């Protein structure tokens, strides 16, 4: 067993738990549909987070080439997956309220935390490259990271609903381009 094989187990578990959180949220939507006020940007962010979980797991395969791991290197990668889990944990509310659930109210109640964690996720992803490889990654990859940071900061600062709706659509479109540009093949 290589160092990577050993270290990827807890990372994969955390990503699996994040996916479980999101899928539980979709289950909650289905089961409480009679008492639910839908808000489509919440659904978009949840679907995007599912894609980010898949992309994170996919991209981690490239780390198998790292010959020797340090605790700092592992800690940064683990922090990234933990932040991803926290995003997955708050994208949907818990569906235990018998009175009903308002996804719009939940979204705006947690907007600053959600997008602050999103910034932390992107910054941790950026930090991962120099910690693991000694240098920042590909300039295209770094550019996408800075775009996502800017997008998240806009959603933190502006509370207007149209901004949040627009940013959710822009995020999905740019993420699709990001995936098609950098992650179509397993390295």
Short mmCIF file of C-alpha atoms in Angstrom, two decimals:
data_model
loop_
_atom_site.label_atom_id
_atom_site.label_comp_id
_atom_site.label_asym_id
_atom_site.label_seq_id
_atom_site.Cartn_x
_atom_site.Cartn_y
_atom_site.Cartn_z
CA UNK A 1 0.00 0.00 0.00
CA UNK A 2 1.41 3.39 -1.00
CA UNK A 3 1.27 6.50 1.15
CA UNK A 4 -1.40 7.87 -1.17
CA UNK A 5 -3.52 4.72 -0.85
CA UNK A 6 -3.34 5.03 2.92
CA UNK A 7 -4.10 8.76 3.04
CA UNK A 8 -6.91 8.79 0.47
CA UNK A 9 -9.16 6.59 2.61
CA UNK A 10 -10.21 9.23 5.16
CA UNK A 11 -10.41 11.86 2.41
CA UNK A 12 -12.73 9.64 0.39
CA UNK A 13 -14.85 8.99 3.47
CA UNK A 14 -15.27 12.72 4.11
CA UNK A 15 -16.21 13.34 0.47
CA UNK A 16 -18.66 10.42 0.71
CA UNK A 17 -20.21 11.99 3.81
CA UNK A 18 -20.55 15.31 1.97
CA UNK A 19 -22.34 13.57 -0.90
CA UNK A 20 -24.55 11.81 1.66
CA UNK A 21 -25.49 15.15 3.25
CA UNK A 22 -26.56 16.57 -0.09
CA UNK A 23 -28.49 13.45 -1.07
CA UNK A 24 -30.19 13.48 2.35
CA UNK A 25 -31.21 17.04 1.58
CA UNK A 26 -32.76 16.00 -1.71
CA UNK A 27 -34.51 13.17 0.14
CA UNK A 28 -35.81 15.73 2.65
CA UNK A 29 -37.13 17.85 -0.20
CA UNK A 30 -38.99 14.89 -1.58
CA UNK A 31 -40.44 13.75 1.74
CA UNK A 32 -41.51 17.21 2.90
CA UNK A 33 -42.71 18.47 -0.48
CA UNK A 34 -46.20 19.20 0.88
CA UNK A 35 -44.77 21.58 3.51
CA UNK A 36 -41.99 23.02 1.38
CA UNK A 37 -41.41 26.41 -0.22
CA UNK A 38 -38.87 25.73 -2.96
CA UNK A 39 -36.12 28.17 -3.88
CA UNK A 40 -34.31 27.15 -7.03
CA UNK A 41 -30.90 28.73 -6.24
CA UNK A 42 -30.63 26.36 -3.26
CA UNK A 43 -31.15 23.44 -5.63
CA UNK A 44 -28.56 24.81 -8.04
CA UNK A 45 -25.94 25.20 -5.30
CA UNK A 46 -26.68 21.71 -4.00
CA UNK A 47 -26.24 20.21 -7.46
CA UNK A 48 -23.07 22.23 -7.97
CA UNK A 49 -21.72 20.95 -4.66
CA UNK A 50 -22.39 17.39 -5.80
CA UNK A 51 -20.33 18.13 -8.90
CA UNK A 52 -17.59 19.74 -6.77
CA UNK A 53 -17.48 16.61 -4.60
CA UNK A 54 -17.04 14.48 -7.71
CA UNK A 55 -14.41 16.82 -9.12
CA UNK A 56 -12.50 16.88 -5.82
CA UNK A 57 -12.44 13.10 -5.63
CA UNK A 58 -11.48 12.91 -9.32
CA UNK A 59 -8.66 15.45 -8.94
CA UNK A 60 -7.27 13.73 -5.86
CA UNK A 61 -6.18 10.83 -8.04
CA UNK A 62 -3.43 13.11 -9.36
CA UNK A 63 -1.95 13.22 -5.86
CA UNK A 64 -0.88 9.58 -6.17
CA UNK A 65 2.25 10.87 -7.91
CA UNK A 66 3.44 12.65 -4.76
CA UNK A 67 6.37 10.48 -3.63
CA UNK A 68 6.48 11.53 0.00
CA UNK A 69 3.73 13.04 2.09
CA UNK A 70 4.10 15.43 5.02
CA UNK A 71 1.58 16.00 7.75
CA UNK A 72 1.18 19.59 6.54
CA UNK A 73 0.41 18.38 3.02
CA UNK A 74 -2.15 15.88 4.26
CA UNK A 75 -3.66 18.48 6.62
CA UNK A 76 -4.27 20.97 3.80
CA UNK A 77 -5.95 18.32 1.65
CA UNK A 78 -7.99 17.13 4.63
CA UNK A 79 -9.01 20.70 5.46
CA UNK A 80 -10.26 21.13 1.91
CA UNK A 81 -12.48 18.04 2.20
CA UNK A 82 -13.74 19.08 5.64
CA UNK A 83 -14.76 22.50 4.32
CA UNK A 84 -16.48 20.80 1.40
CA UNK A 85 -18.39 18.65 3.89
CA UNK A 86 -19.44 21.74 5.87
CA UNK A 87 -20.78 23.36 2.70
CA UNK A 88 -22.74 20.20 1.96
CA UNK A 89 -24.05 20.18 5.52
CA UNK A 90 -25.55 23.68 5.32
CA UNK A 91 -26.75 23.89 1.71
CA UNK A 92 -30.09 22.40 2.79
CA UNK A 93 -31.89 22.73 6.12
CA UNK A 94 -32.79 19.79 8.31
CA UNK A 95 -36.32 18.78 7.36
CA UNK A 96 -37.71 18.04 10.83
CA UNK A 97 -40.02 21.04 11.17
CA UNK A 98 -43.64 19.92 10.91
CA UNK A 99 -44.71 23.50 10.09
CA UNK A 100 -42.78 23.42 6.84
CA UNK A 101 -39.52 24.53 5.34
CA UNK A 102 -38.80 27.69 3.41
CA UNK A 103 -35.66 27.17 1.30
CA UNK A 104 -35.40 30.88 0.50
CA UNK A 105 -35.40 31.80 4.19
CA UNK A 106 -32.79 29.11 4.88
CA UNK A 107 -30.66 30.29 1.96
CA UNK A 108 -30.53 33.91 3.06
CA UNK A 109 -30.12 33.00 6.74
CA UNK A 110 -26.92 31.11 5.90
CA UNK A 111 -25.65 33.02 2.84
CA UNK A 112 -22.67 34.65 4.53
CA UNK A 113 -21.54 31.42 6.19
CA UNK A 114 -22.05 29.39 3.04
CA UNK A 115 -20.10 31.71 0.76
CA UNK A 116 -17.42 32.38 3.38
CA UNK A 117 -16.87 28.63 3.55
CA UNK A 118 -16.86 28.61 -0.25
CA UNK A 119 -14.05 31.19 -0.23
CA UNK A 120 -12.19 29.12 2.37
CA UNK A 121 -12.59 26.04 0.16
CA UNK A 122 -11.12 27.83 -2.86
CA UNK A 123 -8.27 29.36 -0.83
CA UNK A 124 -7.43 25.95 0.63
CA UNK A 125 -7.46 24.49 -2.87
CA UNK A 126 -5.04 27.22 -3.97
CA UNK A 127 -2.82 26.61 -0.93
CA UNK A 128 -2.71 22.90 -1.68
CA UNK A 129 -0.56 23.33 -4.79
CA UNK A 130 2.43 25.10 -3.18
CA UNK A 131 2.25 22.93 -0.06
CA UNK A 132 2.22 19.67 -2.03
CA UNK A 133 4.22 20.65 -5.10
CA UNK A 134 6.29 23.64 -4.04
CA UNK A 135 4.67 26.00 -6.56
CA UNK A 136 1.30 27.30 -7.62
CA UNK A 137 -0.45 25.21 -10.22
CA UNK A 138 -1.33 25.93 -13.79
CA UNK A 139 -2.22 29.60 -14.39
CA UNK A 140 -5.57 28.61 -15.94
CA UNK A 141 -6.46 26.67 -12.79
CA UNK A 142 -5.41 29.59 -10.57
CA UNK A 143 -7.47 31.96 -12.73
CA UNK A 144 -10.59 29.85 -12.27
CA UNK A 145 -9.95 29.80 -8.51
CA UNK A 146 -9.77 33.59 -8.37
CA UNK A 147 -12.95 33.86 -10.45
CA UNK A 148 -14.80 31.63 -7.95
CA UNK A 149 -13.46 33.68 -5.03
CA UNK A 150 -14.75 36.88 -6.70
CA UNK A 151 -18.13 35.24 -7.34
CA UNK A 152 -18.43 34.19 -3.69
CA UNK A 153 -17.41 37.63 -2.44
CA UNK A 154 -20.10 39.24 -4.61
CA UNK A 155 -22.71 36.96 -3.03
CA UNK A 156 -21.44 37.78 0.47
CA UNK A 157 -21.58 41.52 -0.09
CA UNK A 158 -24.80 41.85 -2.10
CA UNK A 159 -28.06 40.62 -0.56
CA UNK A 160 -30.23 41.34 -3.59
CA UNK A 161 -32.06 38.24 -4.72
CA UNK A 162 -31.36 38.76 -8.43
CA UNK A 163 -27.61 38.82 -7.69
CA UNK A 164 -27.82 35.45 -5.93
CA UNK A 165 -29.88 33.94 -8.72
CA UNK A 166 -27.48 35.23 -11.37
CA UNK A 167 -24.41 34.06 -9.43
CA UNK A 168 -25.79 30.54 -9.10
CA UNK A 169 -26.23 30.28 -12.86
CA UNK A 170 -22.83 31.85 -13.56
CA UNK A 171 -21.16 29.48 -11.07
CA UNK A 172 -22.59 26.41 -12.80
CA UNK A 173 -21.63 27.66 -16.27
CA UNK A 174 -18.07 28.51 -15.22
CA UNK A 175 -17.71 25.24 -13.31
CA UNK A 176 -18.69 23.30 -16.43
CA UNK A 177 -16.06 25.20 -18.43
CA UNK A 178 -13.53 24.60 -15.63
CA UNK A 179 -14.20 20.87 -15.69
CA UNK A 180 -14.06 20.66 -19.48
CA UNK A 181 -10.83 22.66 -19.56
CA UNK A 182 -8.86 20.93 -16.81
CA UNK A 183 -10.45 17.67 -15.68
CA UNK A 184 -11.78 15.69 -18.63
CA UNK A 185 -9.16 12.97 -18.17
CA UNK A 186 -7.79 11.25 -15.12
CA UNK A 187 -4.13 12.24 -14.76
#
